[in-house]
């Protein structure tokens, strides 16, 4: 409520959700906190891979019961992921659990899984194309609801294997195959064919795509929920570190290209060389927890243990609380993520520290398991 007793008008915003396996639970936490806060009017969501999963869970839940329905469906979806993950051969070791290590690259299950994916094609190693995530999505998401959701435009990205171009599915196109295409890692799963066209993970072309927002609505504010660090200040030395960094660079490349284009358009508008009314003067915002994700290796993206998903959810909620406190007033007025002249060296927030107060406190207390914290 405002000071005069009137309900505060919600601020429209578009949300872009990156993919990154289990790390998508961070984005779940962000969405949960934003929906709980209720001051933002989510007009559209663009997602890739895990970001796409969050997007359709949001749309399905929204049709069931608005913001609270969306929060409930997101919770249901990630709990189902954790239940399915109990049967995975890739699990943390007791030692990892004791010391709060969420990465699992040194466990026998992951070493076997990683080796198989590098040596054998999924057409050989997985001829039946089994995908536990497909079962979870089929059981948890009502795609009739997703396609019927008109309050929030949904955009799902996948990469056309034949052309290498990004394809964005929307509205009536979104179904189970669309979702599996968006999350299809080619080292693990066979390409998903849709109308005779093979698709791989959307992260290769856009993680996520931002340009669909420009024609979807008149909202100029875009909030990126980022789970793949852009900047790492140390040179990777081990094989796992090198592969992890290659993946991060690859899955951020499309996003950075779009940011360069947005920055260029903004410069032309500011210089009066493009009419403001005919082009979107995008105001970019970002929620991230780079300090936490920099300590997580790529192997943690396949860790579906509930304790880990819960940790990431709570981290996402905490990061969203920091962002709301520091940046909500800027929505509709000015960007809080500066793109001009900063893309070569990574993103630079316009206001406040790179890591918010609540996130710093969270990381100081939640990186270790409870049994260890009690003795410190």
PDB file of N, CA and C in Angstrom, residues 184-230:
ATOM      1  N   UNK A 184      18.795 -30.376 -24.257  1.00  0.00           N
ATOM      2  CA  UNK A 184      19.450 -31.555 -24.835  1.00  0.00           C
ATOM      3  C   UNK A 184      20.956 -31.350 -24.973  1.00  0.00           C
ATOM      4  N   UNK A 185      21.708 -31.870 -24.020  1.00  0.00           N
ATOM      5  CA  UNK A 185      23.167 -31.838 -24.123  1.00  0.00           C
ATOM      6  C   UNK A 185      23.599 -32.945 -25.081  1.00  0.00           C
ATOM      7  N   UNK A 186      24.251 -32.614 -26.188  1.00  0.00           N
ATOM      8  CA  UNK A 186      24.520 -33.610 -27.241  1.00  0.00           C
ATOM      9  C   UNK A 186      25.502 -34.698 -26.844  1.00  0.00           C
ATOM     10  N   UNK A 187      26.302 -34.468 -25.791  1.00  0.00           N
ATOM     11  CA  UNK A 187      27.213 -35.516 -25.338  1.00  0.00           C
ATOM     12  C   UNK A 187      26.472 -36.613 -24.575  1.00  0.00           C
ATOM     13  N   UNK A 188      25.252 -36.307 -24.130  1.00  0.00           N
ATOM     14  CA  UNK A 188      24.523 -37.224 -23.257  1.00  0.00           C
ATOM     15  C   UNK A 188      23.259 -37.777 -23.909  1.00  0.00           C
ATOM     16  N   UNK A 189      22.556 -36.927 -24.667  1.00  0.00           N
ATOM     17  CA  UNK A 189      21.273 -37.328 -25.232  1.00  0.00           C
ATOM     18  C   UNK A 189      21.247 -37.140 -26.746  1.00  0.00           C
ATOM     19  N   UNK A 190      20.461 -37.974 -27.396  1.00  0.00           N
ATOM     20  CA  UNK A 190      20.266 -37.842 -28.831  1.00  0.00           C
ATOM     21  C   UNK A 190      19.500 -36.552 -29.124  1.00  0.00           C
ATOM     22  N   UNK A 191      19.772 -35.973 -30.288  1.00  0.00           N
ATOM     23  CA  UNK A 191      19.078 -34.747 -30.676  1.00  0.00           C
ATOM     24  C   UNK A 191      17.570 -34.974 -30.663  1.00  0.00           C
ATOM     25  N   UNK A 192      16.847 -33.938 -30.269  1.00  0.00           N
ATOM     26  CA  UNK A 192      15.385 -34.004 -30.230  1.00  0.00           C
ATOM     27  C   UNK A 192      14.840 -33.479 -31.555  1.00  0.00           C
ATOM     28  N   UNK A 193      14.095 -34.303 -32.244  1.00  0.00           N
ATOM     29  CA  UNK A 193      13.532 -33.888 -33.526  1.00  0.00           C
ATOM     30  C   UNK A 193      12.132 -33.320 -33.343  1.00  0.00           C
ATOM     31  N   UNK A 194      11.933 -32.142 -33.909  1.00  0.00           N
ATOM     32  CA  UNK A 194      10.631 -31.480 -33.893  1.00  0.00           C
ATOM     33  C   UNK A 194      10.291 -31.116 -35.331  1.00  0.00           C
ATOM     34  N   UNK A 195       9.267 -31.723 -35.849  1.00  0.00           N
ATOM     35  CA  UNK A 195       8.860 -31.541 -37.245  1.00  0.00           C
ATOM     36  C   UNK A 195      10.018 -31.829 -38.194  1.00  0.00           C
ATOM     37  N   UNK A 196      10.774 -32.882 -37.868  1.00  0.00           N
ATOM     38  CA  UNK A 196      11.859 -33.320 -38.726  1.00  0.00           C
ATOM     39  C   UNK A 196      13.160 -32.560 -38.571  1.00  0.00           C
ATOM     40  N   UNK A 197      13.199 -31.587 -37.661  1.00  0.00           N
ATOM     41  CA  UNK A 197      14.403 -30.782 -37.452  1.00  0.00           C
ATOM     42  C   UNK A 197      15.050 -31.178 -36.127  1.00  0.00           C
ATOM     43  N   UNK A 198      16.351 -31.522 -36.128  1.00  0.00           N
ATOM     44  CA  UNK A 198      17.024 -31.902 -34.880  1.00  0.00           C
ATOM     45  C   UNK A 198      17.472 -30.673 -34.086  1.00  0.00           C
ATOM     46  N   UNK A 199      17.296 -30.756 -32.767  1.00  0.00           N
ATOM     47  CA  UNK A 199      17.672 -29.640 -31.900  1.00  0.00           C
ATOM     48  C   UNK A 199      18.550 -30.121 -30.748  1.00  0.00           C
ATOM     49  N   UNK A 200      19.466 -29.228 -30.338  1.00  0.00           N
ATOM     50  CA  UNK A 200      20.281 -29.412 -29.145  1.00  0.00           C
ATOM     51  C   UNK A 200      19.974 -28.292 -28.153  1.00  0.00           C
ATOM     52  N   UNK A 201      20.663 -28.338 -27.044  1.00  0.00           N
ATOM     53  CA  UNK A 201      20.499 -27.361 -25.962  1.00  0.00           C
ATOM     54  C   UNK A 201      20.519 -25.923 -26.492  1.00  0.00           C
ATOM     55  N   UNK A 202      19.589 -25.120 -26.008  1.00  0.00           N
ATOM     56  CA  UNK A 202      19.504 -23.734 -26.458  1.00  0.00           C
ATOM     57  C   UNK A 202      20.664 -22.864 -26.026  1.00  0.00           C
ATOM     58  N   UNK A 203      21.440 -23.333 -25.043  1.00  0.00           N
ATOM     59  CA  UNK A 203      22.552 -22.536 -24.552  1.00  0.00           C
ATOM     60  C   UNK A 203      23.622 -22.265 -25.587  1.00  0.00           C
ATOM     61  N   UNK A 204      23.696 -23.094 -26.633  1.00  0.00           N
ATOM     62  CA  UNK A 204      24.706 -22.880 -27.665  1.00  0.00           C
ATOM     63  C   UNK A 204      24.392 -21.649 -28.516  1.00  0.00           C
ATOM     64  N   UNK A 205      23.125 -21.277 -28.581  1.00  0.00           N
ATOM     65  CA  UNK A 205      22.746 -20.130 -29.405  1.00  0.00           C
ATOM     66  C   UNK A 205      22.318 -18.916 -28.616  1.00  0.00           C
ATOM     67  N   UNK A 206      21.800 -19.130 -27.419  1.00  0.00           N
ATOM     68  CA  UNK A 206      21.353 -18.010 -26.595  1.00  0.00           C
ATOM     69  C   UNK A 206      20.996 -18.505 -25.213  1.00  0.00           C
ATOM     70  N   UNK A 207      21.651 -17.974 -24.210  1.00  0.00           N
ATOM     71  CA  UNK A 207      21.438 -18.481 -22.852  1.00  0.00           C
ATOM     72  C   UNK A 207      21.195 -17.336 -21.873  1.00  0.00           C
ATOM     73  N   UNK A 208      19.974 -16.808 -21.860  1.00  0.00           N
ATOM     74  CA  UNK A 208      18.838 -17.103 -22.744  1.00  0.00           C
ATOM     75  C   UNK A 208      18.736 -16.061 -23.849  1.00  0.00           C
ATOM     76  N   UNK A 209      17.735 -16.208 -24.716  1.00  0.00           N
ATOM     77  CA  UNK A 209      17.477 -15.212 -25.757  1.00  0.00           C
ATOM     78  C   UNK A 209      16.726 -14.032 -25.150  1.00  0.00           C
ATOM     79  N   UNK A 210      17.177 -12.835 -25.485  1.00  0.00           N
ATOM     80  CA  UNK A 210      16.528 -11.617 -24.988  1.00  0.00           C
ATOM     81  C   UNK A 210      15.682 -10.955 -26.068  1.00  0.00           C
ATOM     82  N   UNK A 211      16.069 -11.115 -27.324  1.00  0.00           N
ATOM     83  CA  UNK A 211      15.392 -10.389 -28.393  1.00  0.00           C
ATOM     84  C   UNK A 211      13.892 -10.675 -28.518  1.00  0.00           C
ATOM     85  N   UNK A 212      13.371 -11.855 -28.099  1.00  0.00           N
ATOM     86  CA  UNK A 212      11.915 -12.044 -28.208  1.00  0.00           C
ATOM     87  C   UNK A 212      11.105 -11.025 -27.412  1.00  0.00           C
ATOM     88  N   UNK A 213      11.697 -10.465 -26.362  1.00  0.00           N
ATOM     89  CA  UNK A 213      10.981  -9.480 -25.553  1.00  0.00           C
ATOM     90  C   UNK A 213      10.613  -8.239 -26.358  1.00  0.00           C
ATOM     91  N   UNK A 214      11.447  -7.894 -27.339  1.00  0.00           N
ATOM     92  CA  UNK A 214      11.292  -6.614 -28.018  1.00  0.00           C
ATOM     93  C   UNK A 214       9.989  -6.520 -28.804  1.00  0.00           C
ATOM     94  N   UNK A 215       9.490  -7.670 -29.257  1.00  0.00           N
ATOM     95  CA  UNK A 215       8.236  -7.676 -30.006  1.00  0.00           C
ATOM     96  C   UNK A 215       7.059  -8.162 -29.169  1.00  0.00           C
ATOM     97  N   UNK A 216       7.354  -8.710 -27.991  1.00  0.00           N
ATOM     98  CA  UNK A 216       6.283  -9.295 -27.179  1.00  0.00           C
ATOM     99  C   UNK A 216       5.455  -8.243 -26.457  1.00  0.00           C
ATOM    100  N   UNK A 217       6.116  -7.178 -25.987  1.00  0.00           N
ATOM    101  CA  UNK A 217       5.409  -6.163 -25.214  1.00  0.00           C
ATOM    102  C   UNK A 217       6.201  -4.860 -25.240  1.00  0.00           C
ATOM    103  N   UNK A 218       5.685  -3.864 -24.552  1.00  0.00           N
ATOM    104  CA  UNK A 218       6.315  -2.543 -24.542  1.00  0.00           C
ATOM    105  C   UNK A 218       7.237  -2.340 -23.344  1.00  0.00           C
ATOM    106  N   UNK A 219       7.434  -3.369 -22.556  1.00  0.00           N
ATOM    107  CA  UNK A 219       8.255  -3.254 -21.354  1.00  0.00           C
ATOM    108  C   UNK A 219       9.734  -3.128 -21.710  1.00  0.00           C
ATOM    109  N   UNK A 220      10.392  -2.117 -21.173  1.00  0.00           N
ATOM    110  CA  UNK A 220      11.803  -1.880 -21.474  1.00  0.00           C
ATOM    111  C   UNK A 220      12.741  -2.431 -20.404  1.00  0.00           C
ATOM    112  N   UNK A 221      12.205  -2.902 -19.283  1.00  0.00           N
ATOM    113  CA  UNK A 221      13.045  -3.440 -18.212  1.00  0.00           C
ATOM    114  C   UNK A 221      13.192  -4.948 -18.379  1.00  0.00           C
ATOM    115  N   UNK A 222      14.439  -5.409 -18.387  1.00  0.00           N
ATOM    116  CA  UNK A 222      14.745  -6.835 -18.510  1.00  0.00           C
ATOM    117  C   UNK A 222      15.628  -7.240 -17.336  1.00  0.00           C
ATOM    118  N   UNK A 223      15.186  -8.253 -16.618  1.00  0.00           N
ATOM    119  CA  UNK A 223      15.948  -8.777 -15.482  1.00  0.00           C
ATOM    120  C   UNK A 223      16.566 -10.115 -15.871  1.00  0.00           C
ATOM    121  N   UNK A 224      17.886 -10.169 -15.884  1.00  0.00           N
ATOM    122  CA  UNK A 224      18.610 -11.407 -16.162  1.00  0.00           C
ATOM    123  C   UNK A 224      18.915 -12.121 -14.856  1.00  0.00           C
ATOM    124  N   UNK A 225      18.539 -13.387 -14.779  1.00  0.00           N
ATOM    125  CA  UNK A 225      18.931 -14.225 -13.649  1.00  0.00           C
ATOM    126  C   UNK A 225      20.067 -15.103 -14.153  1.00  0.00           C
ATOM    127  N   UNK A 226      21.280 -14.792 -13.713  1.00  0.00           N
ATOM    128  CA  UNK A 226      22.479 -15.405 -14.287  1.00  0.00           C
ATOM    129  C   UNK A 226      23.091 -16.430 -13.345  1.00  0.00           C
ATOM    130  N   UNK A 227      23.341 -17.629 -13.886  1.00  0.00           N
ATOM    131  CA  UNK A 227      23.925 -18.695 -13.075  1.00  0.00           C
ATOM    132  C   UNK A 227      25.236 -19.210 -13.657  1.00  0.00           C
ATOM    133  N   UNK A 228      25.680 -18.602 -14.773  1.00  0.00           N
ATOM    134  CA  UNK A 228      26.972 -18.959 -15.366  1.00  0.00           C
ATOM    135  C   UNK A 228      27.904 -17.758 -15.256  1.00  0.00           C
ATOM    136  N   UNK A 229      28.920 -17.818 -14.407  1.00  0.00           N
ATOM    137  CA  UNK A 229      29.817 -16.670 -14.232  1.00  0.00           C
ATOM    138  C   UNK A 229      30.469 -16.248 -15.548  1.00  0.00           C
ATOM    139  N   UNK A 230      30.520 -14.946 -15.777  1.00  0.00           N
ATOM    140  CA  UNK A 230      31.184 -14.418 -16.966  1.00  0.00           C
ATOM    141  C   UNK A 230      32.683 -14.303 -16.721  1.00  0.00           C
TER     142      UNK A 230
END
